mmCIF file of C-alpha atoms and ligand atoms in Angstrom:
data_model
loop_
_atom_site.group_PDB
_atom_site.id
_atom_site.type_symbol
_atom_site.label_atom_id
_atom_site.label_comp_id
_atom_site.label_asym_id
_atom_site.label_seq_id
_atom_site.Cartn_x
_atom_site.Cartn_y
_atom_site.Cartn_z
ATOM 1 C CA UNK A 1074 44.787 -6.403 2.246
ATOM 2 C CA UNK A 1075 41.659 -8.680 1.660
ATOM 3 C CA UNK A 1076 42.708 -9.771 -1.270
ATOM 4 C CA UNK A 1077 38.969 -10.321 -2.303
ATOM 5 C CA UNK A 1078 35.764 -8.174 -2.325
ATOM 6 C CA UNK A 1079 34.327 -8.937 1.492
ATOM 7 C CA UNK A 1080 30.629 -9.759 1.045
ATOM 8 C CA UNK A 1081 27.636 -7.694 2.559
ATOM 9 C CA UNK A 1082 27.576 -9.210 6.026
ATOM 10 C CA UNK A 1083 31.214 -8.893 6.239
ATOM 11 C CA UNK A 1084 30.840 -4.786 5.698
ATOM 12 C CA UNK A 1085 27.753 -4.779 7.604
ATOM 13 C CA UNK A 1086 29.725 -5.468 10.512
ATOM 14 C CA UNK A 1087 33.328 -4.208 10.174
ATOM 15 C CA UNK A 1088 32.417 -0.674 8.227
ATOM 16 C CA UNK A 1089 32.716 2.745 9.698
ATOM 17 C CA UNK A 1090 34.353 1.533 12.658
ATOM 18 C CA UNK A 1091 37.114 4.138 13.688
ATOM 19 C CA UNK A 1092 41.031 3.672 13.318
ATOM 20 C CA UNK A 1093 42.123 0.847 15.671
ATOM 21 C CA UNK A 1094 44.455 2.645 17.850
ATOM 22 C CA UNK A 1095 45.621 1.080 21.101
ATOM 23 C CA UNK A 1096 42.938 2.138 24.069
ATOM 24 C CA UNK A 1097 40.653 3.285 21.439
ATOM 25 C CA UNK A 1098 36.784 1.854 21.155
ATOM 26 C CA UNK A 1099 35.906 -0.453 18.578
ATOM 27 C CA UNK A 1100 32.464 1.451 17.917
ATOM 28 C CA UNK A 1101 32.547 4.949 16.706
ATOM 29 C CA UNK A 1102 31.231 7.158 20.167
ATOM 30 C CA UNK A 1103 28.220 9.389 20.257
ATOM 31 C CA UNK A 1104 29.627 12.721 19.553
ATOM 32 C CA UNK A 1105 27.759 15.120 21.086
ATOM 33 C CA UNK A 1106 28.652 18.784 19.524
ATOM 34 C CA UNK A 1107 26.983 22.110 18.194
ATOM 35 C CA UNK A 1108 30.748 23.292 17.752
ATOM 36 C CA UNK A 1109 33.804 21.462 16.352
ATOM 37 C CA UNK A 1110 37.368 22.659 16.301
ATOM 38 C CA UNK A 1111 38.067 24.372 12.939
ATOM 39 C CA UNK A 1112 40.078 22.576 10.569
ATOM 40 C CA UNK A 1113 38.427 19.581 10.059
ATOM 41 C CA UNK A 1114 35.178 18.919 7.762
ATOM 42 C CA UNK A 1115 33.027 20.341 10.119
ATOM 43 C CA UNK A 1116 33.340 22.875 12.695
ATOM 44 C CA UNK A 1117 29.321 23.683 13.626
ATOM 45 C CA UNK A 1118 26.976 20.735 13.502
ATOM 46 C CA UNK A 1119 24.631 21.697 11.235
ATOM 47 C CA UNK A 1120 27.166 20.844 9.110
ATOM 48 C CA UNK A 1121 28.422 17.180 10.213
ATOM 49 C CA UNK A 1122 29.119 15.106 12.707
ATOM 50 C CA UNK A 1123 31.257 12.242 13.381
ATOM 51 C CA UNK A 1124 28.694 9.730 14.542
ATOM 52 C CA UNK A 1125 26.748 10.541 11.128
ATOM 53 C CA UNK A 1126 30.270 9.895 9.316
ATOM 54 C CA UNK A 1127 30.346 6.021 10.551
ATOM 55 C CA UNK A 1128 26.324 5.357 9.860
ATOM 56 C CA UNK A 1129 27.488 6.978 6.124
ATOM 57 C CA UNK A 1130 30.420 5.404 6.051
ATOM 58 C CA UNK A 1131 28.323 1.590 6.575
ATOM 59 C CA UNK A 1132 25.660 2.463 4.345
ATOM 60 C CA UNK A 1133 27.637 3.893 1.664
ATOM 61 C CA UNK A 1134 29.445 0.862 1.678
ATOM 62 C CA UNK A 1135 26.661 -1.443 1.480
ATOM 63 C CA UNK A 1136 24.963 0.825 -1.262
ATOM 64 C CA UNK A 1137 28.196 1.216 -3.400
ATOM 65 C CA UNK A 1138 28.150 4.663 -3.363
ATOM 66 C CA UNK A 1139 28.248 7.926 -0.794
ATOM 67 C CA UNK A 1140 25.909 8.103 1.762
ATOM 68 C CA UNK A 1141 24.446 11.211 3.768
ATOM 69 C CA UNK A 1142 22.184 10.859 6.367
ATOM 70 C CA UNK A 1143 18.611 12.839 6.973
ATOM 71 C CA UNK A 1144 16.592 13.257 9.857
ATOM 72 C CA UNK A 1145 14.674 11.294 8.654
ATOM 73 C CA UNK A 1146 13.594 9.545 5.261
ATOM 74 C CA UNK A 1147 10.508 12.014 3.791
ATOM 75 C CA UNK A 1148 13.503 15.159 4.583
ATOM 76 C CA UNK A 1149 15.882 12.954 2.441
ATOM 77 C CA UNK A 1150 13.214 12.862 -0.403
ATOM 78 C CA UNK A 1151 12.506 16.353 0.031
ATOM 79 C CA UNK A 1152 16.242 17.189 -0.184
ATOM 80 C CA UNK A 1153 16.297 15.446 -3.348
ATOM 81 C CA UNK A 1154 12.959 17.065 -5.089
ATOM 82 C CA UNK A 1155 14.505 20.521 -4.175
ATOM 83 C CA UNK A 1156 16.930 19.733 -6.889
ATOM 84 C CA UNK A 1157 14.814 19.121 -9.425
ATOM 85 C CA UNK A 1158 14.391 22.477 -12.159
ATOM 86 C CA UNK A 1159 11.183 24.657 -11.462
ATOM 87 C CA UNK A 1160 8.438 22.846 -13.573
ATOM 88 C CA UNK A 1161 9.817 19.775 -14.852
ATOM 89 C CA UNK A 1162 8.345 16.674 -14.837
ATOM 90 C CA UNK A 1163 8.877 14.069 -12.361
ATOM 91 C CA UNK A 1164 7.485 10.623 -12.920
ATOM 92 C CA UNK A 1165 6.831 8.474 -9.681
ATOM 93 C CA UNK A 1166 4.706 5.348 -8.703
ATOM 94 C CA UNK A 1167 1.156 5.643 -8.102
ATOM 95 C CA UNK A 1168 1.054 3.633 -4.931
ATOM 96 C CA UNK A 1169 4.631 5.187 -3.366
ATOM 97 C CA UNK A 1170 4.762 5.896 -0.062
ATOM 98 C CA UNK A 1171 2.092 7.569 0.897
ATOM 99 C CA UNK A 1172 4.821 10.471 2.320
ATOM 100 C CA UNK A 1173 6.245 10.635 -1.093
ATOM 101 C CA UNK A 1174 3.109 11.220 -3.265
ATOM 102 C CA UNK A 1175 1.962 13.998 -0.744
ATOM 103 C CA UNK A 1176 4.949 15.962 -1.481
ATOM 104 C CA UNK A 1177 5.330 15.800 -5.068
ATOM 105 C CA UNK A 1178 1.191 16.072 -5.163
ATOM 106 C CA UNK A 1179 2.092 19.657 -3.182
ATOM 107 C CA UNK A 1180 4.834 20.713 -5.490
ATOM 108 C CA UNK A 1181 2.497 20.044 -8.354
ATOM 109 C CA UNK A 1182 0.031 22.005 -6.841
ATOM 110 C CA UNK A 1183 2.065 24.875 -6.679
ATOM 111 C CA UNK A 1184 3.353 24.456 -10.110
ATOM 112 C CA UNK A 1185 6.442 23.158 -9.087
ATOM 113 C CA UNK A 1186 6.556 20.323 -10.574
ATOM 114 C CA UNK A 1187 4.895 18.236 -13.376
ATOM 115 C CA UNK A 1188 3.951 14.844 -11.716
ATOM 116 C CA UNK A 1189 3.621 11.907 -13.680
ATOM 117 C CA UNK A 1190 1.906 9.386 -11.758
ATOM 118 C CA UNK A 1191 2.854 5.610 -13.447
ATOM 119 C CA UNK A 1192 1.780 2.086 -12.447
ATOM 120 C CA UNK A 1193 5.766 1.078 -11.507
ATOM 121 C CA UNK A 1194 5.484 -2.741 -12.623
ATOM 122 C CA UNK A 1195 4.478 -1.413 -15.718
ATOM 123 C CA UNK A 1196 7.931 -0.736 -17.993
ATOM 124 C CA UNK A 1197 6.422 0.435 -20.639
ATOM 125 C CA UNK A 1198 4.232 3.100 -19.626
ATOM 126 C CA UNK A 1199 7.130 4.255 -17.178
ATOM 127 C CA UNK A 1200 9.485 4.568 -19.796
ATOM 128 C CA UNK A 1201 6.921 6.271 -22.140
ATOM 129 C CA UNK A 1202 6.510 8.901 -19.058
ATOM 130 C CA UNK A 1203 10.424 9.150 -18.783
ATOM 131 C CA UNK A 1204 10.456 11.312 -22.109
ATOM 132 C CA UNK A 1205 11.459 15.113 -21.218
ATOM 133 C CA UNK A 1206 11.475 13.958 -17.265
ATOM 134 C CA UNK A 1207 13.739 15.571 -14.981
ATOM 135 C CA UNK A 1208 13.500 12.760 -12.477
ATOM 136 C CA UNK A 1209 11.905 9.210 -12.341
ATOM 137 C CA UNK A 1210 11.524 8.898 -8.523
ATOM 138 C CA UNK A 1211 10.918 4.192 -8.576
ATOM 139 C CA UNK A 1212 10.171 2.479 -5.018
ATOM 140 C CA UNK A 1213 10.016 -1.164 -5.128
ATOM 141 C CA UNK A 1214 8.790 -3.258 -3.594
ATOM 142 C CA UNK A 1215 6.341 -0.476 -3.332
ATOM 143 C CA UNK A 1216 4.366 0.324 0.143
ATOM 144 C CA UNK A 1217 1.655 -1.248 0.702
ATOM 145 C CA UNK A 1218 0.870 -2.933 -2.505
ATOM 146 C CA UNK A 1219 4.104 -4.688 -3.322
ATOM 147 C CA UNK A 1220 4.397 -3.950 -7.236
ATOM 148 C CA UNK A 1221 8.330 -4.836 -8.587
ATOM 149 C CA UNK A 1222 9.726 -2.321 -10.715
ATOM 150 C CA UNK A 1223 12.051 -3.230 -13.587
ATOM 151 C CA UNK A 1224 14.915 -1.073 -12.488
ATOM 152 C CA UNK A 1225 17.721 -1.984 -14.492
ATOM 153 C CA UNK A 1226 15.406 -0.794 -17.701
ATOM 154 C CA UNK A 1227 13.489 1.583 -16.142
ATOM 155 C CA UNK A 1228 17.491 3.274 -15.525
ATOM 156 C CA UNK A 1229 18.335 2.338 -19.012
ATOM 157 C CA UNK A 1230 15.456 4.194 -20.731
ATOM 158 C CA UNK A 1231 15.098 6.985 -18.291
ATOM 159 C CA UNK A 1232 19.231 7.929 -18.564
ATOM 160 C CA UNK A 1233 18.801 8.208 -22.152
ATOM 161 C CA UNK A 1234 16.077 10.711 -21.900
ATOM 162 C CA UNK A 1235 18.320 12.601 -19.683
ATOM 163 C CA UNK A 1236 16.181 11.747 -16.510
ATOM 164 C CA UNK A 1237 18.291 11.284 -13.251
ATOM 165 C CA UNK A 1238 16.841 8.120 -11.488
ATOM 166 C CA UNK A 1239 16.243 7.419 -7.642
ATOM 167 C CA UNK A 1240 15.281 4.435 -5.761
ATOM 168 C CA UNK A 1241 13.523 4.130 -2.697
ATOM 169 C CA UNK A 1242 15.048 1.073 -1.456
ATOM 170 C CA UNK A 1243 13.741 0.894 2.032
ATOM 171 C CA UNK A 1244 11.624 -2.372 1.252
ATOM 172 C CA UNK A 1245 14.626 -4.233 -0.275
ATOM 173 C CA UNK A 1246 17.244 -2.801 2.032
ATOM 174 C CA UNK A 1247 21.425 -3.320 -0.001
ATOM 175 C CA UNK A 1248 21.131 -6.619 0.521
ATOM 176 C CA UNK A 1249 18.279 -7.970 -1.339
ATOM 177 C CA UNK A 1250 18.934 -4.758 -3.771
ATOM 178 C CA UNK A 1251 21.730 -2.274 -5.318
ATOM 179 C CA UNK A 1252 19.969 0.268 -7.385
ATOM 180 C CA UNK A 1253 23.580 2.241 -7.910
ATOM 181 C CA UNK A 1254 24.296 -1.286 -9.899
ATOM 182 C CA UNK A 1255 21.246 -1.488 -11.671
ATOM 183 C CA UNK A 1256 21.741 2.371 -13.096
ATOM 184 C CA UNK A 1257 20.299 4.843 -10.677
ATOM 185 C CA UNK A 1258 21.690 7.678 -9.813
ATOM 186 C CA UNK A 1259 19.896 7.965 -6.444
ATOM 187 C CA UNK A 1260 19.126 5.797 -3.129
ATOM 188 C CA UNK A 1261 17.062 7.071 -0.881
ATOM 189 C CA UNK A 1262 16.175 4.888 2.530
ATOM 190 C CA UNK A 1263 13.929 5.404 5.521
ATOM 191 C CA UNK A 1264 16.336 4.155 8.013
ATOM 192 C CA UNK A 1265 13.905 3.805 10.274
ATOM 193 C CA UNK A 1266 12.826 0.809 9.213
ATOM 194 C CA UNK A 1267 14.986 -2.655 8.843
ATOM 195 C CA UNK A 1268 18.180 -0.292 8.536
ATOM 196 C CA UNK A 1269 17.735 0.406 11.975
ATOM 197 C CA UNK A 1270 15.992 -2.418 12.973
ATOM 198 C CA UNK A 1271 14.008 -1.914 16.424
ATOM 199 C CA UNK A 1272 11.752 0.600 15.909
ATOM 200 C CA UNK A 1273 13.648 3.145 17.745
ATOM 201 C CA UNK A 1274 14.496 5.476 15.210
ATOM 202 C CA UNK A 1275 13.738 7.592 13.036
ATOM 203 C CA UNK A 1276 16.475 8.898 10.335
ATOM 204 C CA UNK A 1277 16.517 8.811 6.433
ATOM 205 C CA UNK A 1278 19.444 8.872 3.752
ATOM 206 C CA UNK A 1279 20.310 9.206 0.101
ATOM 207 C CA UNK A 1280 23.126 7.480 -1.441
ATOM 208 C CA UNK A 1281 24.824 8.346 -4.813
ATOM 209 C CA UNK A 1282 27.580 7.838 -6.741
ATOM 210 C CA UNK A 1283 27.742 11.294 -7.971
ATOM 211 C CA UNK A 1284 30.676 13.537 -6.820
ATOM 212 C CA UNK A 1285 28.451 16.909 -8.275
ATOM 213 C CA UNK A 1286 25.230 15.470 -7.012
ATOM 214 C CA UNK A 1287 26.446 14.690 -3.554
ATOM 215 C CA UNK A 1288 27.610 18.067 -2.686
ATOM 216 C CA UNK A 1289 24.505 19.701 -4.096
ATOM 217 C CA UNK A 1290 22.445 16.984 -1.576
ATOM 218 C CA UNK A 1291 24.739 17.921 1.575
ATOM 219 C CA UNK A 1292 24.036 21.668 0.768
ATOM 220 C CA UNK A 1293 20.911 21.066 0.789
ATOM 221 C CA UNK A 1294 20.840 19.272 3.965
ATOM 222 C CA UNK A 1295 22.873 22.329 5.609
ATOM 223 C CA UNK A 1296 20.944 24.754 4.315
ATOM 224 C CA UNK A 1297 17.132 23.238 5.527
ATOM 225 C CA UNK A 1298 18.927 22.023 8.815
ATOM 226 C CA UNK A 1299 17.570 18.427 8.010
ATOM 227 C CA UNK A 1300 19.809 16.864 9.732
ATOM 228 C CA UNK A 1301 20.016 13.686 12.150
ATOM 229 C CA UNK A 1302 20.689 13.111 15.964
ATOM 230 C CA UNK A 1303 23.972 12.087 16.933
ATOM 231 C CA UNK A 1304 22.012 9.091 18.928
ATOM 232 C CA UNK A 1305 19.848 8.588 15.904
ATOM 233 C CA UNK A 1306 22.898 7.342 13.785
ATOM 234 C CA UNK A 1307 24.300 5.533 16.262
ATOM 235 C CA UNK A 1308 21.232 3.303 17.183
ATOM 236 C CA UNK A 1309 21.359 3.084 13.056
ATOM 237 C CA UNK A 1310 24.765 1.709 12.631
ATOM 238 C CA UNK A 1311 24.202 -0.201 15.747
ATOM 239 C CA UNK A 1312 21.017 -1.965 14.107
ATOM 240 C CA UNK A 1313 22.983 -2.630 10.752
ATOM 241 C CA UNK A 1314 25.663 -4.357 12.481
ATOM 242 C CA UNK A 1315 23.121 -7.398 12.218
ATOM 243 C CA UNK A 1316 20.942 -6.318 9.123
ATOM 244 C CA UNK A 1317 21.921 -9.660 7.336
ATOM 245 C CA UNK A 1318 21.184 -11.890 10.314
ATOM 246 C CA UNK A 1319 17.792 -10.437 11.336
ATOM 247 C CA UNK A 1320 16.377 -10.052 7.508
ATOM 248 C CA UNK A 1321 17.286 -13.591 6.733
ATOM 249 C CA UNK A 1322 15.624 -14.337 9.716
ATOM 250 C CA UNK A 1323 12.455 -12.763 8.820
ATOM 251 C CA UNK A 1324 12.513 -13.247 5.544
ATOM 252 C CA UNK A 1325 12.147 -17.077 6.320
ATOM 253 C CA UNK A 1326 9.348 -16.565 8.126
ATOM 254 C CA UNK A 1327 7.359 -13.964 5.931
ATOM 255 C CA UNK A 1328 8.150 -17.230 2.916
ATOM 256 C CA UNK A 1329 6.525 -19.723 5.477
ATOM 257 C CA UNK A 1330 3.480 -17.368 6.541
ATOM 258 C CA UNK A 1331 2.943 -16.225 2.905
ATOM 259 C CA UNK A 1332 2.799 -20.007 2.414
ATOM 260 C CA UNK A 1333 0.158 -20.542 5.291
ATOM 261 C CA UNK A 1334 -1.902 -17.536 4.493
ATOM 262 C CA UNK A 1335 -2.016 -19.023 0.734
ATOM 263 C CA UNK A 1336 -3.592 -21.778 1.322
ATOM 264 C CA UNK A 1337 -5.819 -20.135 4.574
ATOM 265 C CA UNK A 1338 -9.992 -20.233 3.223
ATOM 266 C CA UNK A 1339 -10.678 -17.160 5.539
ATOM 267 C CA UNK A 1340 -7.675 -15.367 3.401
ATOM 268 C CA UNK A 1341 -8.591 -14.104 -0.166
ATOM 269 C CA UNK A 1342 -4.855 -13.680 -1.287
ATOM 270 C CA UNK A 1343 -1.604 -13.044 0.062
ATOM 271 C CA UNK A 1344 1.303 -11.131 -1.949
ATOM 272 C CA UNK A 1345 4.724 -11.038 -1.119
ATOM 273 C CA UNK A 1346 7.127 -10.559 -3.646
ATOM 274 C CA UNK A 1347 9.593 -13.281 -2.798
ATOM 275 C CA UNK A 1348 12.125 -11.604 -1.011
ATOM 276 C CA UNK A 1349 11.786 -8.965 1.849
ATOM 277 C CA UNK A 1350 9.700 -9.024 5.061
ATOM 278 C CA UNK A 1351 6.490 -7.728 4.005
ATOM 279 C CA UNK A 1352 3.287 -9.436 3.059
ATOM 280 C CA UNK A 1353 -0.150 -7.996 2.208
ATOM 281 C CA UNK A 1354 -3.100 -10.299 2.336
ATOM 282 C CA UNK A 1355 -7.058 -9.406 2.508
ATOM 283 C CA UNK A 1356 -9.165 -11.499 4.816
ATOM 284 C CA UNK A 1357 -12.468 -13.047 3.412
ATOM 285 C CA UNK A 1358 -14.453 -11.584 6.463
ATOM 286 C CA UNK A 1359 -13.577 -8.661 5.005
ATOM 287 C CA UNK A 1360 -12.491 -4.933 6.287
ATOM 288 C CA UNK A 1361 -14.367 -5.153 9.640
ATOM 289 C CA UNK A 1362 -12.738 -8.324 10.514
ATOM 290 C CA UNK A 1363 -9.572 -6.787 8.966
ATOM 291 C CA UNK A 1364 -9.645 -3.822 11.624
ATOM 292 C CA UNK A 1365 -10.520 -6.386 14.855
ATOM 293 C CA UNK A 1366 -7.973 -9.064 14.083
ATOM 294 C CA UNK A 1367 -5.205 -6.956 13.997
ATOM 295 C CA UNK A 1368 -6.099 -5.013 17.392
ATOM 296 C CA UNK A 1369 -6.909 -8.586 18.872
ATOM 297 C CA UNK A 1370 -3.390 -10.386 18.416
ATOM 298 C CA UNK A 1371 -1.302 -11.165 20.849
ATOM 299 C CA UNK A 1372 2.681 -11.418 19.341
ATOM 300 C CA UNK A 1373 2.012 -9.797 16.921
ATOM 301 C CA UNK A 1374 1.445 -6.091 18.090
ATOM 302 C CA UNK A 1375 -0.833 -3.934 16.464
ATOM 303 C CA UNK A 1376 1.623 -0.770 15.016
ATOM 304 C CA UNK A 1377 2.067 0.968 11.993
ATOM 305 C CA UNK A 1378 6.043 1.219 11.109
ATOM 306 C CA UNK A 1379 7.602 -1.616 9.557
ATOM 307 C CA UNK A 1380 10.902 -3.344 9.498
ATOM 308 C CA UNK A 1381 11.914 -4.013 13.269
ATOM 309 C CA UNK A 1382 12.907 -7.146 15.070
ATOM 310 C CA UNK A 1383 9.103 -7.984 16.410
ATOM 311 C CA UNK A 1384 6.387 -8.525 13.694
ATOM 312 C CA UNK A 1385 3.604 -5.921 13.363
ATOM 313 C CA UNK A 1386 0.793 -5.416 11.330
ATOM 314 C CA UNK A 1387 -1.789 -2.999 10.794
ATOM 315 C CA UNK A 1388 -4.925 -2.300 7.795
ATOM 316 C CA UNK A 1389 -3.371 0.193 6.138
ATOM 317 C CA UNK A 1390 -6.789 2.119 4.860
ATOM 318 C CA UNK A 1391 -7.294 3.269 9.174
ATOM 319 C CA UNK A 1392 -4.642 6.284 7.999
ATOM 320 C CA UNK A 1393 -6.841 9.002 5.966
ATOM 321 C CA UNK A 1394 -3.730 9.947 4.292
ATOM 322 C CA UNK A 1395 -3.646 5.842 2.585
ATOM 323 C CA UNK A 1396 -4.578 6.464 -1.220
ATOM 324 C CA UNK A 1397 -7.722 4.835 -2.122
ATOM 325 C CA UNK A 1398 -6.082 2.282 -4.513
ATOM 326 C CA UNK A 1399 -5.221 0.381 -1.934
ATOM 327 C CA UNK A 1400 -8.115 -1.891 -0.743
ATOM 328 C CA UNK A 1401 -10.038 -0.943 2.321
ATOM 329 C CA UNK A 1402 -8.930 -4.257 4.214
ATOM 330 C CA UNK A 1403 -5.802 -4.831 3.328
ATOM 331 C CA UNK A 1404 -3.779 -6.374 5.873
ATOM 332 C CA UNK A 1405 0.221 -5.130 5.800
ATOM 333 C CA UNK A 1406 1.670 -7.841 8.126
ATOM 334 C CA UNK A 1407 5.929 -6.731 8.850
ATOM 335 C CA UNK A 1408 7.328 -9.731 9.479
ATOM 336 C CA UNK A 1409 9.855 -10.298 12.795
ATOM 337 C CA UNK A 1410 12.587 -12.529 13.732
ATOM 338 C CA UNK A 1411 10.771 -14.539 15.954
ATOM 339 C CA UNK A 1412 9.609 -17.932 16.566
ATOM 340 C CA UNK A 1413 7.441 -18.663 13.323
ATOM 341 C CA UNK A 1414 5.075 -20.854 14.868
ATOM 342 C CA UNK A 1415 4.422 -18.807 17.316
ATOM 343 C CA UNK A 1416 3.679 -16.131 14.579
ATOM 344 C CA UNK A 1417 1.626 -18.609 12.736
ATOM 345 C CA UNK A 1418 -0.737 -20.137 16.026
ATOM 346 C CA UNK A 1419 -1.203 -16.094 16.974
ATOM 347 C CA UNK A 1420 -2.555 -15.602 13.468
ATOM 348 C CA UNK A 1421 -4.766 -18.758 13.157
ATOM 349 C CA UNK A 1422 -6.591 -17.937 16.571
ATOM 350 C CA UNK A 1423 -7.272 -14.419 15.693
ATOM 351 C CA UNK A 1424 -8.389 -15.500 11.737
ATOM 352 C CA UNK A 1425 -10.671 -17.896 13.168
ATOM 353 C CA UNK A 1426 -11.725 -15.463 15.625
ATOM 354 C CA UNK A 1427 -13.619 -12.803 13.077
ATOM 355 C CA UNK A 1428 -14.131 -15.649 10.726
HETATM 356 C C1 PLP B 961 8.585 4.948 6.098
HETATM 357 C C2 PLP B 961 8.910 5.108 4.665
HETATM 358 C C3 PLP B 961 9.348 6.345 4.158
HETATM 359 C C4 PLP B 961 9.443 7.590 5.015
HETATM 360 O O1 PLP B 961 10.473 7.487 5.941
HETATM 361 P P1 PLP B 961 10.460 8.265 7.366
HETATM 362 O O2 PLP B 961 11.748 7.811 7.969
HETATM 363 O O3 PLP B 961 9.250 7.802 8.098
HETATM 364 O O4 PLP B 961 10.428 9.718 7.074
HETATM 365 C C5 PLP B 961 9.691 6.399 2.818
HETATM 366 N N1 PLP B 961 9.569 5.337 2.004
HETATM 367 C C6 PLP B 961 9.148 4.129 2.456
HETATM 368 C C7 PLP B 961 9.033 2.994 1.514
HETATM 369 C C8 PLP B 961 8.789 3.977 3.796
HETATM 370 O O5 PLP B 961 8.344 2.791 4.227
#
């Protein structure tokens, strides 16, 4: 009909939407229903839902593959680790999600797994910890410290050993990033972040392009009962209807602030891995300072979670949970869509402020 492949914004905003029939809505409803009527996919709604089906149906589409949605993005990774054999290895990222690494430290625990914990940006060592791996869990950009993983090798190596591969692609989102394309078998997102959009939400997914895989993943999903809100997935496909528009948005101004903060002599670096909305920087006044600037700012707002339309920021060490690689005063600044001067001016008065 198109005659050409429509590009990312153009699914963002048209996929998922139901059949245009005359008097029907243009946006999929909220279906609210424990029970179904037989004959269909799903007939109790543990099972499915038809609000879930559009938020897959956008994200699967974006990702290249088949989407299912979670309630919320730890239950998709813990959907996928229950598929992984008794006892095999798993190699993941040493600075992961903090969410991730407890679970896989608790399977390990209780034998299991085999955790392989890896430095992600480095190829070699991951691939050297892919050999007799059942899975090689990568997350890049990684959270908080930024480190870029080599996927498309990582996937090369790691499918050779016979390790499946899965992506945590929250920090890239599709558009900046197709893991499916760069040879994993697995993406998992936190939706709750620039998926969604406005901090509103919280829902997770996994997309694959594995017919076998897939069903064992929406088994799973039945089974635990990890399953998202009808509202949940409708707030999500709502946000991604202007995922390209708000991340190019603040991904200009996280290029421009990384800039500023650069070149800043109360800031002792500032990383941001070129694309994306996150930047981590250190102040020179150190962790104190750290702490009181980002409770003292004014548009910015002081709030862990990441990804939505306003900018917030937090030192990621105040959460116990934060592994101790991560330096005590590092700042993890999620950049919003608005005004960047304004952004800038609120972080020069409180910088100067604990300086
Ligand atoms: C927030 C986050 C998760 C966990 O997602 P929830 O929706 O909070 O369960 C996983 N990975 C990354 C990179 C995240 O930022």
């Amino acid at each position: 009909m198109h005659g050409h492949e429509l590009s990312p914004s153009t699914i963002a905003v048209g996929a998922g939407r139901p059949d245009r029939v005359p008097g029907g809505p243009l946006n999929a409803p909220i279906t609210l229903a424990s029970a179904l009527v037989p004959g269909g996919g799903s007939e109790y709604g543990r099972q499915g839902n038809p609000t879930w089906d559009s938020f897959e149906a956008v994200l699967g589409a974006l990702e290249g593959g088949r989407a299912l949605a979670f309630s919320s993005g730890v239950a998709a990774s813990a959907a996928l680790f229950d598929l992984v054999p008794i006892g095999a290895a798993v190699v993941a990222p040493r600075h992961a999600y903090y969410g991730t690494i407890a679970q896989l430290v608790e399977r390990d625990r209780r034998g299991q797994v085999e955790l392989r914990l890896v430095d992600i940006d480095d190829t070699e060592q991951v691939i050297t910890a892919c050999q007799g791996a059942a899975l090689v869990w990568i997350e890049s950009p990684t959270n908080p410290a930024l480190e870029i993983a080599d996927i498309a090798a990582i996937a090369r190596a790691a499918t050779q050993a016979g390790a499946a591969v899965a992506v945590d692609n929250t920090f890239a989102t599709p558009l900046r990033q197709k893991p499916l394309e760069l040879g994993a078998d697995f993406v998992v997102h936190s939706a709750s972040k620039l998926l969604s959009g406005h901090s509103d939400v919280i829902l997770g997914a996994i997309v694959t392009d594995d017919d076998r895989a897939f069903a064992a993943l929406e088994k799973r999903r039945t089974v635990l009962g990890a399953i998202p809100g009808a509202m949940e997935t409708w707030l999500a496909v709502r946000g991604m209807r202007t995922l390209h528009v708000r991340l190019d948005r603040a991904e200009a101004n996280a290029v421009e602030l990384h800039r500023r903060l650069s070149a800043s002599r109360h800031v002792t670096y500032s990383r941001y891995p070129g694309f994306g909305t996150i930047i981590a920087f250190e102040v020179a006044a150190g962790p104190a300072a750290a702490q009181k600037m980002t409770e003292q700012s004014d548009v910015i707002t002081y709030a862990t979670s990441l990804g939505g339309v306003e900018s917030t920021w937090e030192r990621r060490r105040r959460h116990p949970g934060e592994p101790e690689s991560v330096p005590e005063g590092l700042i993890r600044l999620s950049v919003g869509i608005e005004d960047v001067e304004d952004l800038w001016i609120d972080i020069q008065n409180v910088l100067a402020a604990v300086s």
